[in-house]
CSV table of N, CA and C in Angstrom, one decimal:
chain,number,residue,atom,x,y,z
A,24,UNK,N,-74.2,-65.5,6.6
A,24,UNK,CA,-74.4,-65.7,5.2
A,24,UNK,C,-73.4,-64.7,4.5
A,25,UNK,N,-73.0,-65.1,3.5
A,25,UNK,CA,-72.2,-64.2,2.7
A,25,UNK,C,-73.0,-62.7,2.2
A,26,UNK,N,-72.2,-62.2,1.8
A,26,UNK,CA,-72.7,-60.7,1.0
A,26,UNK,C,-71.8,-60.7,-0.2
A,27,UNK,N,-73.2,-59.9,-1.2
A,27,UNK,CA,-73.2,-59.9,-2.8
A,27,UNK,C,-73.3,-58.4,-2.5
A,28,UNK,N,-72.4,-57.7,-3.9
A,28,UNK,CA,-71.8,-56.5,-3.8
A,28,UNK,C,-71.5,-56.1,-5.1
A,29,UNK,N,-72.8,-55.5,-5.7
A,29,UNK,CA,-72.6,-55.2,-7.8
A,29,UNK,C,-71.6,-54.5,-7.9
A,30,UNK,N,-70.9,-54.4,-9.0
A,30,UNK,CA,-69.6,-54.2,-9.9
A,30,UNK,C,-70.1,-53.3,-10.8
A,31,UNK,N,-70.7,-51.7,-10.6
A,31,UNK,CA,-71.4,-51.2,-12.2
A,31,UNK,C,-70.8,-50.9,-12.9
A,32,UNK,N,-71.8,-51.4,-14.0
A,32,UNK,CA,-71.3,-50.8,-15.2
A,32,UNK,C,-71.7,-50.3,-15.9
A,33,UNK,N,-71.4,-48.7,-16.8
A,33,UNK,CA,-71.6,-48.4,-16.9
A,33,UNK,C,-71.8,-47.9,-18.5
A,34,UNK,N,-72.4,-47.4,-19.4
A,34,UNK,CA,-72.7,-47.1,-20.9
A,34,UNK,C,-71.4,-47.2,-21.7
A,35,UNK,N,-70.3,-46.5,-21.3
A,35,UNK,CA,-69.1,-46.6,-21.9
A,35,UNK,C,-68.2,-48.1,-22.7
A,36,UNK,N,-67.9,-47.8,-23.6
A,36,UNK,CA,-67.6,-49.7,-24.3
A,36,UNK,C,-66.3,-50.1,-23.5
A,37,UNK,N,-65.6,-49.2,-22.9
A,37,UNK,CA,-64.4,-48.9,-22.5
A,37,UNK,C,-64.3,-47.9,-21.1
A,38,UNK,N,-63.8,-48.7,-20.0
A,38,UNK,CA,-64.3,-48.1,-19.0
A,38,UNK,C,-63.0,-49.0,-17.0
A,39,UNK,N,-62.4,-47.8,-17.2
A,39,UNK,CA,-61.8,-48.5,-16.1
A,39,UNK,C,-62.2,-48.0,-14.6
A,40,UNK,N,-62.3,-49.2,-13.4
A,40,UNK,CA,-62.4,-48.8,-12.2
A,40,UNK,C,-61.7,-49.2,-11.2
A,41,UNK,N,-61.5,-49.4,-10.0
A,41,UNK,CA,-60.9,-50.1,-8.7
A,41,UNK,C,-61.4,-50.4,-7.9
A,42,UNK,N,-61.4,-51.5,-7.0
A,42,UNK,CA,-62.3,-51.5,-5.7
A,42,UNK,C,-61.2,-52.7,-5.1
A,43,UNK,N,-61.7,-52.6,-3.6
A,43,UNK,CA,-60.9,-53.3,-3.1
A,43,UNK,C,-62.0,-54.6,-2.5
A,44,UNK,N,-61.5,-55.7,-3.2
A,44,UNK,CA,-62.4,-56.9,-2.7
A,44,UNK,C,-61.7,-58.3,-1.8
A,45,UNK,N,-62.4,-58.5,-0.9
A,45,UNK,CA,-60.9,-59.3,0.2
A,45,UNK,C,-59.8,-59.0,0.2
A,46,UNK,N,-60.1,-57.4,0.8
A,46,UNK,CA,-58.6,-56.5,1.2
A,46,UNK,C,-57.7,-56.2,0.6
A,47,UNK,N,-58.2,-57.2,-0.7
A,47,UNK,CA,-57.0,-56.6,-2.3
A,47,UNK,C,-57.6,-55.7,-3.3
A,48,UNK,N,-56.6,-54.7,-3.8
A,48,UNK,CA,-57.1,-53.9,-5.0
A,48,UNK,C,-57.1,-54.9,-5.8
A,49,UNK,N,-58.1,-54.5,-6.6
A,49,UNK,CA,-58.6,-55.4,-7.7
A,49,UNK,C,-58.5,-54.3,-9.3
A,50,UNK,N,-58.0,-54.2,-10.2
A,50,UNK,CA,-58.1,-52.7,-10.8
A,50,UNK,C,-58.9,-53.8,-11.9
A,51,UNK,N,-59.6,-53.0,-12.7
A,51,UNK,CA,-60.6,-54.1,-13.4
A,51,UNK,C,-60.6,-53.0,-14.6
A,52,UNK,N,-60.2,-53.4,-16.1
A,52,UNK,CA,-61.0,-52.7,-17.3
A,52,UNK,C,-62.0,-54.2,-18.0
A,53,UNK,N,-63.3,-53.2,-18.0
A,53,UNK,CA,-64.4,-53.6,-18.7
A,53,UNK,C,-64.6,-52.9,-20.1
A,54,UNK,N,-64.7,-53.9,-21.2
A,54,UNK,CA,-64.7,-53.2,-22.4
A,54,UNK,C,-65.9,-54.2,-23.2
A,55,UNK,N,-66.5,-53.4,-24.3
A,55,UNK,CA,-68.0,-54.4,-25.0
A,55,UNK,C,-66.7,-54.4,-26.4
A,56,UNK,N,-67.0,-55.7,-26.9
A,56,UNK,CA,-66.7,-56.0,-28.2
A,56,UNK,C,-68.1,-55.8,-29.4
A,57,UNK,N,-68.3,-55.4,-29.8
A,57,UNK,CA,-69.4,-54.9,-31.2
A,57,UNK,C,-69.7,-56.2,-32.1
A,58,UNK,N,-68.5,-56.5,-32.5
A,58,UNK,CA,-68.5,-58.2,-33.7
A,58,UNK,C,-69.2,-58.6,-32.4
A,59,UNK,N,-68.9,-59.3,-31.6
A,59,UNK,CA,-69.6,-60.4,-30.8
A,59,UNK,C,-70.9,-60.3,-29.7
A,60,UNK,N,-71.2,-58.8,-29.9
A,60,UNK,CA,-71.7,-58.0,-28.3
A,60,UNK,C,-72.0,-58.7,-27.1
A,61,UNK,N,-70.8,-58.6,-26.7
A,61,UNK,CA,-70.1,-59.1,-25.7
A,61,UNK,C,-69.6,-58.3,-24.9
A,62,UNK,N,-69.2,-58.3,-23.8
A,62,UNK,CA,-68.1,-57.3,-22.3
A,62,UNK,C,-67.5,-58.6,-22.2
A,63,UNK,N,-66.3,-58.4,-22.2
A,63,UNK,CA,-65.4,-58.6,-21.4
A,63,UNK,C,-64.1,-58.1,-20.1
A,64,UNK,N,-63.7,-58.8,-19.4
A,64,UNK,CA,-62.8,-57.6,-18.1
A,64,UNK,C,-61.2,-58.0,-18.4
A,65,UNK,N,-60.6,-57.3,-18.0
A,65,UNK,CA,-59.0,-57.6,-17.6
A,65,UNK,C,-59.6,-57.7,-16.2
A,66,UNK,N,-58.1,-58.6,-15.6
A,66,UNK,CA,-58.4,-57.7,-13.9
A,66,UNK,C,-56.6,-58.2,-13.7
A,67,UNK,N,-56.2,-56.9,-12.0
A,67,UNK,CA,-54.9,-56.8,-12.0
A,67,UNK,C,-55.5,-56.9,-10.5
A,68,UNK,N,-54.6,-58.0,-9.8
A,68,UNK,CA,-54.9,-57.8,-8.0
A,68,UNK,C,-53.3,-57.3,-8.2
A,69,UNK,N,-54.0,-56.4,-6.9
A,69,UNK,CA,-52.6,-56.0,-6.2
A,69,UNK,C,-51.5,-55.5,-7.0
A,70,UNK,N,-51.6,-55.0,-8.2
A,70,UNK,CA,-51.2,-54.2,-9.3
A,70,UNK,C,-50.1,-55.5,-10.3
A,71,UNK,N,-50.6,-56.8,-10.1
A,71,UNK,CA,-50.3,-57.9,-10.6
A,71,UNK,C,-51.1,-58.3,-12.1
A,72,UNK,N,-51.2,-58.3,-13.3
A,72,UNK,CA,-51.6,-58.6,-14.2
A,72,UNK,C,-52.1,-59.8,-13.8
A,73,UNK,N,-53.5,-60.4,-13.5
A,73,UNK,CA,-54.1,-61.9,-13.9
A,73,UNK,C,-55.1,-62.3,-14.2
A,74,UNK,N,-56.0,-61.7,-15.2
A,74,UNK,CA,-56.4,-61.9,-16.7
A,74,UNK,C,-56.8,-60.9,-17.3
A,75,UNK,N,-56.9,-61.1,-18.6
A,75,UNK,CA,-56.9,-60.7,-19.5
A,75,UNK,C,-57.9,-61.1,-20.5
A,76,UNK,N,-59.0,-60.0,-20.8
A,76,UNK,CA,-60.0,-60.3,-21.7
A,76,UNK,C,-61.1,-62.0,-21.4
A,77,UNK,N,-61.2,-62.2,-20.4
A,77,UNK,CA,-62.4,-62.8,-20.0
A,77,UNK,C,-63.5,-62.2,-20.1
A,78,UNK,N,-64.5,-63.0,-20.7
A,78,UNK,CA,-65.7,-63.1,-21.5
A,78,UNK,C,-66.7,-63.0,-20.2
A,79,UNK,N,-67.5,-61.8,-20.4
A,79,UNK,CA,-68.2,-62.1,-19.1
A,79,UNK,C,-69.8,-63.0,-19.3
A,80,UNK,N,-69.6,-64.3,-18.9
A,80,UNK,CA,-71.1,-65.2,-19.1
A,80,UNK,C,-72.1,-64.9,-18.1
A,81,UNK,N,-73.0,-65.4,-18.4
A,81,UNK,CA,-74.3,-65.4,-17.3
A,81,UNK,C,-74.5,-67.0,-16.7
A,82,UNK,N,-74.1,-66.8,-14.9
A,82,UNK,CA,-74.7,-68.0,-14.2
A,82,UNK,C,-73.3,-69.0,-13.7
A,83,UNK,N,-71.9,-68.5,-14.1
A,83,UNK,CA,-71.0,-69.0,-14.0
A,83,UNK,C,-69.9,-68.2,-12.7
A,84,UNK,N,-69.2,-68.7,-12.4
A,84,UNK,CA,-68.2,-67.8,-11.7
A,84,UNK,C,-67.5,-67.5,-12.4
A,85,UNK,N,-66.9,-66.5,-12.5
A,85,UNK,CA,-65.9,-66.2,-13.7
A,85,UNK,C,-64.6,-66.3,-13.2
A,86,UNK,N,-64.6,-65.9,-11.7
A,86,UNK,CA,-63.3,-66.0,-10.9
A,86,UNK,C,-62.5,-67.0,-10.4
A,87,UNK,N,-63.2,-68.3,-10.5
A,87,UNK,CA,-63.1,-70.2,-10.0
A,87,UNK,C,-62.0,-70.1,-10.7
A,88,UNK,N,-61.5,-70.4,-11.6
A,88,UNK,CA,-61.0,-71.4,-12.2
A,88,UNK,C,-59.1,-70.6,-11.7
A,89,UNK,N,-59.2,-69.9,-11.3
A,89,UNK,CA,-58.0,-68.5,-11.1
A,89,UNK,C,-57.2,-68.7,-10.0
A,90,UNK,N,-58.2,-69.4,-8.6
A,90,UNK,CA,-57.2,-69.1,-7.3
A,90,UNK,C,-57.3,-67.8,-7.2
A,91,UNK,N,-57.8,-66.4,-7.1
A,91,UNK,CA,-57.0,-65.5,-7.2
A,91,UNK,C,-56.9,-64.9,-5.4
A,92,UNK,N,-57.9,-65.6,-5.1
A,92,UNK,CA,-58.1,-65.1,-3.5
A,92,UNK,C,-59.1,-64.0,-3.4
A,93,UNK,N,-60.1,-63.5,-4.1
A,93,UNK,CA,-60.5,-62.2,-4.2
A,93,UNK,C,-62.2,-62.3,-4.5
A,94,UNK,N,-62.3,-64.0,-3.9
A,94,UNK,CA,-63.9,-63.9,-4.1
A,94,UNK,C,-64.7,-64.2,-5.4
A,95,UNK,N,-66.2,-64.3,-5.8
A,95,UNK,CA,-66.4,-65.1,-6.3
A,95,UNK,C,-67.2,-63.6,-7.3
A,96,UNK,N,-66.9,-63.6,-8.8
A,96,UNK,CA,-67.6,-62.6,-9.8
A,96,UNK,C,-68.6,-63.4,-10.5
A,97,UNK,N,-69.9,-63.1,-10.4
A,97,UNK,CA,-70.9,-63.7,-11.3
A,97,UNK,C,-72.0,-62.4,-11.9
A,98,UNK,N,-72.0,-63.2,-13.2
A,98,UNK,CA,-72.9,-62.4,-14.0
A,98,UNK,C,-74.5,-63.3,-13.8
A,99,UNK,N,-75.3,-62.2,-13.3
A,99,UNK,CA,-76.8,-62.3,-13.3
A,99,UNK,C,-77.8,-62.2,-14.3
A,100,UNK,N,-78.5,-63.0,-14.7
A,100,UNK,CA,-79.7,-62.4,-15.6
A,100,UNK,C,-80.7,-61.7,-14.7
A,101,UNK,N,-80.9,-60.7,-14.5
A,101,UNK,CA,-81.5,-60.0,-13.5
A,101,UNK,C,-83.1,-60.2,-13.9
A,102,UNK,N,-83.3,-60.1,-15.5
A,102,UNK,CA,-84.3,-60.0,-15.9
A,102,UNK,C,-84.0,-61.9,-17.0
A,103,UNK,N,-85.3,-62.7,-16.6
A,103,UNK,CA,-85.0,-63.9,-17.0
A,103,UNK,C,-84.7,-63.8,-18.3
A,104,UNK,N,-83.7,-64.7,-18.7
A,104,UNK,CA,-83.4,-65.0,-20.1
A,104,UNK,C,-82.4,-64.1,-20.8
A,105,UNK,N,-81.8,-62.7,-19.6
A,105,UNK,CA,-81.0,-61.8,-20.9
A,105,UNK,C,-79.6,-62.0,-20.8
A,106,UNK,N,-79.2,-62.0,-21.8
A,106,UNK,CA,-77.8,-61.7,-22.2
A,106,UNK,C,-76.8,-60.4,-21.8
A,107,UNK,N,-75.6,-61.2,-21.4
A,107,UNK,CA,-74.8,-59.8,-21.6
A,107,UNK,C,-74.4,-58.6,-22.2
A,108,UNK,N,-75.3,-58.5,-23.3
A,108,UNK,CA,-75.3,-57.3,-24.3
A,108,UNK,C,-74.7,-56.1,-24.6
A,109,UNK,N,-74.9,-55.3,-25.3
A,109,UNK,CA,-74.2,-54.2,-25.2
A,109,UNK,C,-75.3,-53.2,-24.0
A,110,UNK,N,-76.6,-53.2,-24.3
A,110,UNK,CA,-77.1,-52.8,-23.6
A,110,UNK,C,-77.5,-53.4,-22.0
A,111,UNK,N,-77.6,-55.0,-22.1
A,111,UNK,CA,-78.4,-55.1,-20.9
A,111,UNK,C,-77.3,-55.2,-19.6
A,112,UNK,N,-76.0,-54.8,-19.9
A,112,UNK,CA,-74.7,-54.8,-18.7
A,112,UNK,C,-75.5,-53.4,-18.1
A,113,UNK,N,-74.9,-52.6,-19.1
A,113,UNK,CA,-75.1,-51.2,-18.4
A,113,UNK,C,-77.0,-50.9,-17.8
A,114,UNK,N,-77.7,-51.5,-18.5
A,114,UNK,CA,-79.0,-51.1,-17.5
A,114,UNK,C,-79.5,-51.9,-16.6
A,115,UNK,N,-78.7,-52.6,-16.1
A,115,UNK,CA,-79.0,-53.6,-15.2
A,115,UNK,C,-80.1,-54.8,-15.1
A,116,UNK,N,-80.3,-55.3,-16.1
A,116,UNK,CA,-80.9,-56.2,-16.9
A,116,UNK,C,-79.9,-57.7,-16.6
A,117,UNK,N,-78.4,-57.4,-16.8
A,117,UNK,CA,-77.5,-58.2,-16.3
A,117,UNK,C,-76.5,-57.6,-15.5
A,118,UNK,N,-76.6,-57.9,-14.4
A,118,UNK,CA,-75.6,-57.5,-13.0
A,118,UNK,C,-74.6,-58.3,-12.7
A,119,UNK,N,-73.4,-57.6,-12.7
A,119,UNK,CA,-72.3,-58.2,-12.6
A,119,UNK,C,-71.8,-58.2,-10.8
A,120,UNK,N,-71.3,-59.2,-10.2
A,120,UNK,CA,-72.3,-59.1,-8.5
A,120,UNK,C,-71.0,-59.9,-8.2
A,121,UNK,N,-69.8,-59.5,-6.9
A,121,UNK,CA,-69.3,-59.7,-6.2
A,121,UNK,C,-69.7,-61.0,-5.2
A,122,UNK,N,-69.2,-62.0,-4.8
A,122,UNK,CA,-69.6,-62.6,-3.3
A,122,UNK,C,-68.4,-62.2,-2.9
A,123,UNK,N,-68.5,-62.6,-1.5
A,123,UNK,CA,-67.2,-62.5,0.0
A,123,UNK,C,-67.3,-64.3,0.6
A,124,UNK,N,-67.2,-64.8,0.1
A,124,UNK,CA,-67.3,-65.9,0.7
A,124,UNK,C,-67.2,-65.8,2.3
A,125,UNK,N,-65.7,-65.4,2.5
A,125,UNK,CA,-65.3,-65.1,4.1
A,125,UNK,C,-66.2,-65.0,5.0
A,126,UNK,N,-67.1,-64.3,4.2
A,126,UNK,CA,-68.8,-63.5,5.3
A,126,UNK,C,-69.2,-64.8,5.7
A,127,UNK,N,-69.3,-66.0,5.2
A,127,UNK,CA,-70.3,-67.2,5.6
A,127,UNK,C,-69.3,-67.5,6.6
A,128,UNK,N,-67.7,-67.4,6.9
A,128,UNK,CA,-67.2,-67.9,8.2
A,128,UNK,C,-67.5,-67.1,9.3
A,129,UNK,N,-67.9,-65.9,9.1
A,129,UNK,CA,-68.2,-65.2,10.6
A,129,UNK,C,-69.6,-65.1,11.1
């Protein structure tokens, strides 16, 4: 079976990290918009720009529609019914959660 692998995040509206996910750096800025209260991410594989300011939803892949090779990013309602908020990103209320697909071929 595959493995899921949270992405934190943390209080800051504005907030850059790196991780390496299916062997590629992935450099990721996470930032909350206030008018909309909302997060959204950039992300750069492999020090490649390929997106920019995607909206992070609940229950969707966010990373499908991309090709990017780098696995599958979904936002969770951890607690039923919540939104991505300003608050419920950072307290884990909504979890922003890695798959590996690859893991279900071995």
């Amino acid at each position: 079976m595959g493995t899921f692998r949270e992405l934190p995040i943390i209080s800051a509206p504005s907030q850059r990290f790196t991780t390496v996910l299916m062997d590629r750096r992935c450099d990721f800025l996470v930032e909350y918009n206030g008018t909309t209260n909302r997060w959204s991410f950039s992300l750069d594989v492999d020090g490649v720009p390929a997106l920019a300011g995607r909206r992070i939803v609940v229950g969707v892949d966010l990373l499908s529609p991309f090709v990017l090779g780098v696995g599958r990013l979904i936002a969770f309602d951890w607690e039923q019914g919540a939104e991505p908020g300003r608050d419920e990103l950072p307290a884990g209320k909504v979890r922003l959660l890695h798959y590996d697909p690859e893991d279900d071929a071995a």
